[in-house]
XYZ file of C-alpha atoms in Angstrom:
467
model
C -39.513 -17.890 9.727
C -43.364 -18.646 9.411
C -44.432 -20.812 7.779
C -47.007 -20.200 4.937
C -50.550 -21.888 5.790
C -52.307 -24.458 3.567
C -54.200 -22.855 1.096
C -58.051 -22.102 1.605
C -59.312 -24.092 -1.727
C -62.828 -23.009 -3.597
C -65.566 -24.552 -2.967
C -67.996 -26.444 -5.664
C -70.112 -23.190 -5.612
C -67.067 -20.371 -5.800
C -65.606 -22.831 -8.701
C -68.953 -22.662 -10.817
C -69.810 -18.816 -10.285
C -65.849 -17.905 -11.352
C -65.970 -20.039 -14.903
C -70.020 -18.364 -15.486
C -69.458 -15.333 -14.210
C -65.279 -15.089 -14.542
C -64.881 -13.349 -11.078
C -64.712 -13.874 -6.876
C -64.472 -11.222 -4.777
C -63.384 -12.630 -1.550
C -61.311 -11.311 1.277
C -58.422 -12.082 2.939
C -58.138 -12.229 7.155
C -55.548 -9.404 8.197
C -56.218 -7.211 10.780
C -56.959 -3.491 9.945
C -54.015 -2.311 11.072
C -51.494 -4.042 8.036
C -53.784 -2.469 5.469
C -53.645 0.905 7.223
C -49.427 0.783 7.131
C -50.014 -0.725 3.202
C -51.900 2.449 2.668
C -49.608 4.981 4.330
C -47.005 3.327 2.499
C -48.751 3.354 -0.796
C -49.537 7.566 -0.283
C -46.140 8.191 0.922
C -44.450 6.304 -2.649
C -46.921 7.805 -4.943
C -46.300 11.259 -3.507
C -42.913 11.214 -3.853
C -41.258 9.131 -6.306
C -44.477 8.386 -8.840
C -45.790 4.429 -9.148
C -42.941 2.000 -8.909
C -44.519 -0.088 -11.681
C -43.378 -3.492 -11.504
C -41.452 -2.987 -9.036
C -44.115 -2.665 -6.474
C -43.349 -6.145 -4.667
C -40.115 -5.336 -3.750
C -40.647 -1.586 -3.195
C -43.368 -2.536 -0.860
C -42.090 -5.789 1.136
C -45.003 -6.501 3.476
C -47.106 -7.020 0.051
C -45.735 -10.018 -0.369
C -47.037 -11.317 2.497
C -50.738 -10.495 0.905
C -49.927 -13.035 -1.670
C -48.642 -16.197 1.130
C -52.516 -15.397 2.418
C -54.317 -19.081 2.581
C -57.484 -17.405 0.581
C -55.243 -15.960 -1.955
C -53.035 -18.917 -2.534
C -56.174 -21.162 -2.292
C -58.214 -19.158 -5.065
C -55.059 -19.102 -7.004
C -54.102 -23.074 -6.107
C -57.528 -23.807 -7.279
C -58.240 -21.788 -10.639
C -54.476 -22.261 -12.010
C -52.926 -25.107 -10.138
C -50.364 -25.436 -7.054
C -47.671 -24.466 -9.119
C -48.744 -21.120 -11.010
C -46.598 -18.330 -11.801
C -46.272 -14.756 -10.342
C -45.861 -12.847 -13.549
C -43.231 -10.366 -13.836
C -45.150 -7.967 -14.813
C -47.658 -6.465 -11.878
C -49.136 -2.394 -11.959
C -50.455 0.139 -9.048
C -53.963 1.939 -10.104
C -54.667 4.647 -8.629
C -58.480 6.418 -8.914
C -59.255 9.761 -7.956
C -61.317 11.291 -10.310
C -65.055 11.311 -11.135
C -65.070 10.132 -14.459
C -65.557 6.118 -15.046
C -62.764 4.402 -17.051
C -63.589 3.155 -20.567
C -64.440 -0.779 -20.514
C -61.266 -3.337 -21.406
C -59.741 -6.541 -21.392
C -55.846 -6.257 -20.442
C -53.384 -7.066 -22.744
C -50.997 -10.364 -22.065
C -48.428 -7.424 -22.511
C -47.287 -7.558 -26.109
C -48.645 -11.006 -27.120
C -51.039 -10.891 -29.891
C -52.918 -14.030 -28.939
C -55.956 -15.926 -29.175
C -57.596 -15.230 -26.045
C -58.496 -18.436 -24.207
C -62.011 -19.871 -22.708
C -59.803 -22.139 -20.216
C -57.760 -20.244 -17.436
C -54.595 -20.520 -18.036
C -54.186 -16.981 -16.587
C -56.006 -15.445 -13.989
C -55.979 -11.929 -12.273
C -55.738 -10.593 -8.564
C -57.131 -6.726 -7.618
C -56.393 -6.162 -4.508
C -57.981 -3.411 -2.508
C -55.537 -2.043 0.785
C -58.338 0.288 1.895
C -62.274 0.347 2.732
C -63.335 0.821 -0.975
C -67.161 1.817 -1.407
C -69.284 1.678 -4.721
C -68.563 5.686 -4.085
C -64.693 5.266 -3.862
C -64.728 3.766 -7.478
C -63.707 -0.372 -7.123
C -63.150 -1.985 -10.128
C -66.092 -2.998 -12.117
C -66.651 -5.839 -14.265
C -69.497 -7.022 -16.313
C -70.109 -10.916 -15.920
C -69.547 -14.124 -18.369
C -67.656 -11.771 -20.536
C -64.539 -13.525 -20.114
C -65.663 -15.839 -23.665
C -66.585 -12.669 -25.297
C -64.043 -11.293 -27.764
C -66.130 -8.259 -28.383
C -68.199 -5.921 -26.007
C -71.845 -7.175 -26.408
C -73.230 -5.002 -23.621
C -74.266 -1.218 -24.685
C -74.543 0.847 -21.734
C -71.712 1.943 -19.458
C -74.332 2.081 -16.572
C -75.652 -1.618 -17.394
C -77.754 -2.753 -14.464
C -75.457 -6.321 -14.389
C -72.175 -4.875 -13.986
C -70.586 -5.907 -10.553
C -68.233 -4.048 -8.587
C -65.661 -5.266 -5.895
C -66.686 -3.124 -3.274
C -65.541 -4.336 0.519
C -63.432 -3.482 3.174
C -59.311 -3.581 3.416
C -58.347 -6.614 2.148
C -61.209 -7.310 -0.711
C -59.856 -8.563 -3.725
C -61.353 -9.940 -7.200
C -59.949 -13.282 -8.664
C -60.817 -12.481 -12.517
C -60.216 -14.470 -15.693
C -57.840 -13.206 -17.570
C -59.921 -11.819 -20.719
C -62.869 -10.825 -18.773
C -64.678 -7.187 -19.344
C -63.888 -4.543 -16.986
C -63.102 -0.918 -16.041
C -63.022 1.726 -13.293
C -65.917 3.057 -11.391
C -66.359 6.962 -10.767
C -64.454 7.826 -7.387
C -66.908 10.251 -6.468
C -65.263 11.017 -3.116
C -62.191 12.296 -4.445
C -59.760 10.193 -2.009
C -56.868 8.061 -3.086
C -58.446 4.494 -4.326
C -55.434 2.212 -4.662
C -55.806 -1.225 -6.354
C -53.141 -3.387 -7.003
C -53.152 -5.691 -9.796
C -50.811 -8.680 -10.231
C -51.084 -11.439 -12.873
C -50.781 -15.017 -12.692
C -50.221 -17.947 -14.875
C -50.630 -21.663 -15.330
C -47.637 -23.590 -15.879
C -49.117 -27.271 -15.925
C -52.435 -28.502 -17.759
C -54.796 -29.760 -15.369
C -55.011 -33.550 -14.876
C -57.743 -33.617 -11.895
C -59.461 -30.702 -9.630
C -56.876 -28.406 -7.938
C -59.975 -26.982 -5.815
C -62.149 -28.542 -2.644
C -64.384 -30.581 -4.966
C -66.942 -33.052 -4.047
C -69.111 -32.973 -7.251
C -68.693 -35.758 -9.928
C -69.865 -33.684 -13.063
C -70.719 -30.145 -14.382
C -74.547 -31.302 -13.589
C -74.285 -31.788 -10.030
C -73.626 -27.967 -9.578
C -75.694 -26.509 -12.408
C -78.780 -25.158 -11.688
C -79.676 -23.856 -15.674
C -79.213 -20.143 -14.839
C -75.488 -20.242 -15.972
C -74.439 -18.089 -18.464
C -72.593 -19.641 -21.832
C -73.651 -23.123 -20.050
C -71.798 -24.992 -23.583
C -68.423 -23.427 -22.635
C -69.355 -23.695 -18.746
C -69.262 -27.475 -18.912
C -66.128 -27.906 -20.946
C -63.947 -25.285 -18.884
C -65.358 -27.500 -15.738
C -64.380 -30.936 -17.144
C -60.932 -29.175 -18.392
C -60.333 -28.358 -14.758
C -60.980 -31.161 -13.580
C -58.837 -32.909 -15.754
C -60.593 -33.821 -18.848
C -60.065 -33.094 -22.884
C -62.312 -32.545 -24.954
C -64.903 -34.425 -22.294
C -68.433 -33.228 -24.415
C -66.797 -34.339 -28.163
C -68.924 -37.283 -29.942
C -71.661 -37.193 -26.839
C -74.657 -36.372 -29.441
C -75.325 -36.880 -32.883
C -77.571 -34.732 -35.293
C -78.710 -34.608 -39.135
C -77.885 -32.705 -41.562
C -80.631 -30.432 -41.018
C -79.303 -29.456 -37.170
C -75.763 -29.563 -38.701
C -76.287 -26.846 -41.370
C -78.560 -24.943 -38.740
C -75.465 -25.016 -36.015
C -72.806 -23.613 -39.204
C -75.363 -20.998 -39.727
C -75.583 -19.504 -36.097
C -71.733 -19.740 -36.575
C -71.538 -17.541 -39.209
C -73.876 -14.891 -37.411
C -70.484 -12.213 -35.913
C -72.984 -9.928 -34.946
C -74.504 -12.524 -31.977
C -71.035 -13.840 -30.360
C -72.251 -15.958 -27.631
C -74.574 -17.352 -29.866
C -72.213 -18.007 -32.228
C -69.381 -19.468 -29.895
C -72.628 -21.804 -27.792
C -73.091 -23.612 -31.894
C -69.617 -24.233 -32.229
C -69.599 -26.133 -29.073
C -72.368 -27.471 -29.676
C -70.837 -28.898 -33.426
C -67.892 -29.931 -31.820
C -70.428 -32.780 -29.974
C -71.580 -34.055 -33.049
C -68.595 -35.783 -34.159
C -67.088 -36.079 -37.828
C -70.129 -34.159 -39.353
C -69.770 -31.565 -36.654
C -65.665 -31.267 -37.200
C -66.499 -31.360 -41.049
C -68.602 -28.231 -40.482
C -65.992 -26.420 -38.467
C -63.148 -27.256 -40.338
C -64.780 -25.219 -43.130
C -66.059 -22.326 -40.814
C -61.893 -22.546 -39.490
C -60.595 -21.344 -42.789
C -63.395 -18.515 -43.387
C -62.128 -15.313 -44.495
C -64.644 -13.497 -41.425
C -62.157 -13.261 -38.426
C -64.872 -13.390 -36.021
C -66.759 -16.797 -37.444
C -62.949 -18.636 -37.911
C -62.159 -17.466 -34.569
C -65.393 -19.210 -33.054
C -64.765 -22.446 -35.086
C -61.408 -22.621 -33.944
C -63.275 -22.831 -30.131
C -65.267 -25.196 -31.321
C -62.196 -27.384 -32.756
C -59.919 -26.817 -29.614
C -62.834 -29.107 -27.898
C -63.819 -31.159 -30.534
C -61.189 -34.435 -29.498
C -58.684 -36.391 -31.416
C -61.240 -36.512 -34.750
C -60.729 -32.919 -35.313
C -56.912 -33.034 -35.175
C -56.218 -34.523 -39.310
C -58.086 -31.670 -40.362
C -56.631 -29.029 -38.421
C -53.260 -30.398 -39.303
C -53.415 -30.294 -43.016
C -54.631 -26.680 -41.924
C -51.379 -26.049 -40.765
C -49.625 -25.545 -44.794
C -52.628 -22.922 -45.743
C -51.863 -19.947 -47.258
C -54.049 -18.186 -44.528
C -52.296 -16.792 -41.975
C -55.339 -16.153 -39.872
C -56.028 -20.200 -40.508
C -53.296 -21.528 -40.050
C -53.471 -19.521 -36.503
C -56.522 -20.397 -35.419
C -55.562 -24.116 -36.314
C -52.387 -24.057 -34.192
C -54.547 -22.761 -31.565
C -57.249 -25.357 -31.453
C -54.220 -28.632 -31.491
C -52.477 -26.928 -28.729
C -56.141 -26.926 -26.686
C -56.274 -30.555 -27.548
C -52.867 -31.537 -26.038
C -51.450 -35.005 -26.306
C -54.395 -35.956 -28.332
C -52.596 -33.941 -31.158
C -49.448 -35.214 -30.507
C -48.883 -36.581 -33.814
C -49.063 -32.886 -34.540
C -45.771 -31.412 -32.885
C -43.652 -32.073 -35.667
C -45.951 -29.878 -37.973
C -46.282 -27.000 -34.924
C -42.331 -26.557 -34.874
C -41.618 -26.523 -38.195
C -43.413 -23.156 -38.116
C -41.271 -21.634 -36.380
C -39.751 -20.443 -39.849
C -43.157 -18.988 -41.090
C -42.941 -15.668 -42.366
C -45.482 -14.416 -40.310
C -44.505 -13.325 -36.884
C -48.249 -13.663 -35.236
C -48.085 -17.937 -36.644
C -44.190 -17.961 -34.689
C -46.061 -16.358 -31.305
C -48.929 -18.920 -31.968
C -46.409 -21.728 -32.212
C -43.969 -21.356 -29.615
C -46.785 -20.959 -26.966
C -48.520 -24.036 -28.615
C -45.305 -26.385 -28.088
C -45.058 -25.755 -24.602
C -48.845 -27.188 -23.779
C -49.289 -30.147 -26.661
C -46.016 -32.826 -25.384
C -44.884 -34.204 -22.936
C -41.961 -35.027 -25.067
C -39.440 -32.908 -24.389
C -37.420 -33.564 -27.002
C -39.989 -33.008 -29.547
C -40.215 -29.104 -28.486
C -37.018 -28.024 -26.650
C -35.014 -27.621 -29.684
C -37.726 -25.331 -31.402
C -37.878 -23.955 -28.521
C -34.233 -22.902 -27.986
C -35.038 -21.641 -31.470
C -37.713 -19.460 -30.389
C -35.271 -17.830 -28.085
C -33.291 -16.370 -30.163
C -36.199 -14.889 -32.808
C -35.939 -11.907 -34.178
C -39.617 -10.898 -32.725
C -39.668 -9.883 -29.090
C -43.259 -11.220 -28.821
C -41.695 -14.867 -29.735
C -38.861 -14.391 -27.808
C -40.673 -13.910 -24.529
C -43.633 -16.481 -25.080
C -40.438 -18.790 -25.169
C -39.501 -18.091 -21.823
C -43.063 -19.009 -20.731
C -43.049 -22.466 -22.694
C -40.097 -23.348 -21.249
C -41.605 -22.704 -17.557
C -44.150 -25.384 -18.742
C -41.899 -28.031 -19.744
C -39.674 -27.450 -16.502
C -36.751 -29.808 -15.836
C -36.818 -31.557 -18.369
C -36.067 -28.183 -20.764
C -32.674 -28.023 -19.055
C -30.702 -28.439 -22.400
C -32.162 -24.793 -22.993
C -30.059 -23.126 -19.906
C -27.097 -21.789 -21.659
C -29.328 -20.525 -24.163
C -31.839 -18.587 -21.324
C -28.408 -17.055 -20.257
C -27.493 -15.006 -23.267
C -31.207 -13.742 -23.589
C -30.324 -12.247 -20.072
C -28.805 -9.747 -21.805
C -32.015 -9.340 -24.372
C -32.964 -5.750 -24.882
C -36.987 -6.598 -23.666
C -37.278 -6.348 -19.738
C -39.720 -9.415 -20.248
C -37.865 -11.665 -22.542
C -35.355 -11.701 -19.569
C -38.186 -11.614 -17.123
C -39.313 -14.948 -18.403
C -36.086 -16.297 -19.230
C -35.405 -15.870 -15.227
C -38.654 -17.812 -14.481
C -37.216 -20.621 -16.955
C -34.395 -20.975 -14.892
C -36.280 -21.227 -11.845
C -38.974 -23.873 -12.632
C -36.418 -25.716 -14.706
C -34.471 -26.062 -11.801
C -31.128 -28.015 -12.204
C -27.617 -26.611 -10.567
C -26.773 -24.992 -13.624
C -29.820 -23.499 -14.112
C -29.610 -22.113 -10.053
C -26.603 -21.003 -10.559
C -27.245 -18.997 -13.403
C -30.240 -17.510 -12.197
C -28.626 -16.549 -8.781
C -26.034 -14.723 -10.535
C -28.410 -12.580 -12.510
C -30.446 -11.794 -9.725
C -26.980 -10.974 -7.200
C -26.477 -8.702 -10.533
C -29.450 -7.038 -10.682
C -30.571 -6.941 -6.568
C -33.186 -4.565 -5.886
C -32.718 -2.423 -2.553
C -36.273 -1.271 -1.211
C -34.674 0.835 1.128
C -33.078 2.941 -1.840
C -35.506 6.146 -2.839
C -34.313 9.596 -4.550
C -34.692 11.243 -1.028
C -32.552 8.170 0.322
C -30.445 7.514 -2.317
C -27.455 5.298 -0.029
């Protein structure tokens, strides 16, 4: 057996143009000939048996070897941590027509969730063949991983990039950023495969090749969202809430910063005065904790960025948030504590007890909250277990995914991961199976070996070669 090589980390540089501009396109080192057999392979399954969906790993063996590649474990290793997560699910595009895709951000597949300025997910496209600007790569427009909505007008915009390259390109993207399909104006096949990845451990110090003390060593000024820029920087490299209480201001600049807050139709704008109120200590978390419960989604939204950042002043407020008859603030307030971690720890308590909220979207919000905020396992298995067995599939499956975070020590939730292997959602059991596997103990193994003896895949196994 070979064994995998050490991961090719980021640099300083590669680390500051993915958090401004939310992509790499880099390449990985194999000679032309594996992508050639990928690609015959690829043509071959498409033509006769459709896209195998997510189960294009095991259909197509070799792939796997794409993802032990030092540059693809070292982008990965560096933007989500040594011990991320290959998600279950993972989708084949295929391009051949003329006519560009609309622009999107990807769905966390069925969560209805806050989408999140720090990387706790990430995405890999992955190009087998030569793929030219006139073959149709993947386009995406850049620093509009922050952006909830689409701020940019023209589908021909003059910034969007495209990752264009030879066999073996791919694009590390954030999770939420902007992006689509270019014309393929040639008319070939375009494959691109897409697999997700996801965080399972906050960061406590740089998982990448760093050599820079601070955000201001590498910043040059030009950055886009430079406010967000800096925290996502010091939250990688270990830091909460690193920029709370560094400034002070009237009550002039104050009321000035809540204005720009309240402006939905300039998002960036908006989001760079939250963080910017979140520096100014209690007068700034005064001002967001009343933009947090506004009625506009878009300006509670942004304060609740600006509170997830804002340090362990903010987290009173946004607990008492946590009993208002808002559902949208009592979201957005869950959301900003679970940003803050073990600073809200006092918090927890609070969290689990809304696991019996009426509302469905406050559960989701909650059971992905209690696997970030303790290291107290005991605080947030048993609402956890809880979660499992919820009569929303959303909740049930962001359990699984919590319970990867709090890894061995969740193991009083094993018996409990095995009767939601029977769960009607291919992802609730999905994630229960990653549970098992980052939890770790015998029982868990044995469990988890079972189900996947059970359910063994055969790659060999096609209609035309059916035994």
């Amino acid at each position: 057996m070979t064994a995998i090589a050490q991961p090719k980390l980021l640099t300083d540089d590669q680390m500051k143009q993915f958090i401004t501009n939310g992509f790499l396109i880099l390449k990985t080192d194999f000679p032309r000939e594996f992508h050639e057999q990928l690609v015959t392979q690829l043509n071959n399954i498409y033509d006769t048996e459709g896209n195998p969906g997510n189960n294009i790993l095991p259909r197509i063996r070799e792939l796997q070897r794409v993802f032990e590649n030092p540059v693809i474990t070292g982008a990965l290793t560096s933007v989500l941590g040594p011990n991320y997560l290959l998600h279950t699910h993972r989708h084949g595009h295929y391009n051949s027509v003329p006519k560009p895709g609309g622009w999107h951000k990807d769905s966390y597949w069925g969560y209805d969730r806050l989408r999140n300025h720090h990387p706790w997910w990430a995405m890999i496209m992955y190009f087998p063949q030569d793929t030219p600007l006139e073959l149709g790569p993947t386009g995406v427009m850049p620093g509009t991983q922050y952006q909830d909505t689409r701020t940019f007008v023209s589908d021909e915009n003059a910034e969007e990039a495209t990752a264009k390259g030879e066999a073996g390109t791919f694009a590390l993207i954030h999770y939420d950023i902007w992006h689509r399909s270019t014309p393929n104006l040639l008319g070939q096949p375009r494959f691109m495969l897409k697999f997700e990845f996801m965080r399972t451990q906050f960061p406590t110090a740089p998982t990448w090749d760093n050599k820079a003390s601070s955000w201001q060593e590498v910043a040059d000024g030009s950055e886009l969202n430079s406010e967000i820029a800096e925290d996502v920087w010091n939250w990688l490299s270990g830091h909460t809430a690193a920029t709370a209480n560094t400034q002070q201001g009237d009550a002039a600049e104050i009321a000035a910063l809540l204005e720009a807050v309240s402006k939905t139709d300039q998002e960036p704008a908006a989001q760079a005065a939250a963080y910017e109120l979140a520096r100014r200590g209690e007068a700034g978390i005064a001002a967001l904790l009343q933009a947090i419960q506004d009625e506009n989604k878009r300006i509670s939204r942004a304060a609740s960025y600006g509170l997830s950042v804002a340090g362990a002043g903010a987290v009173e407020g946004l607990t008492a948030l946590l009993n208002d008859s808002s559902e949208q603030t009592v979201n957005h307030a869950i959301f900003a504590l679970s940003e803050l971690r073990d600073l809200a720890e006092s918090a927890v308590p609070a969290v689990a007890g809304l696991l019996s909220h009426p509302s469905a979207k406050v559960r989701r919000t909650a059971i992905e909250a209690l696997g970030i905020m303790s290291s107290d396992a005991s605080a947030v298995v048993p609402a956890l277990i809880k979660g499992l067995k919820d009569e929303d599939t959303q909740v049930r499956f962001t359990t699984g995914l919590s319970l990867v975070r709090i890894g061995s020590a969740a193991a009083e939730a094993v018996p409990h991961l095995a009767e939601v292997l029977d769960d009607e959602n291919r992802y609730v059991r999905g994630h229960a199976l990653e549970a098992l596997r980052y939890i770790g103990t015998k029982e868990a193994h044995e469990v988890l070996l079972q189900e996947l003896f059970n359910t063994r895949w055969c790659s060999d196994t096609t209609p035309a070669s059916t035994f």
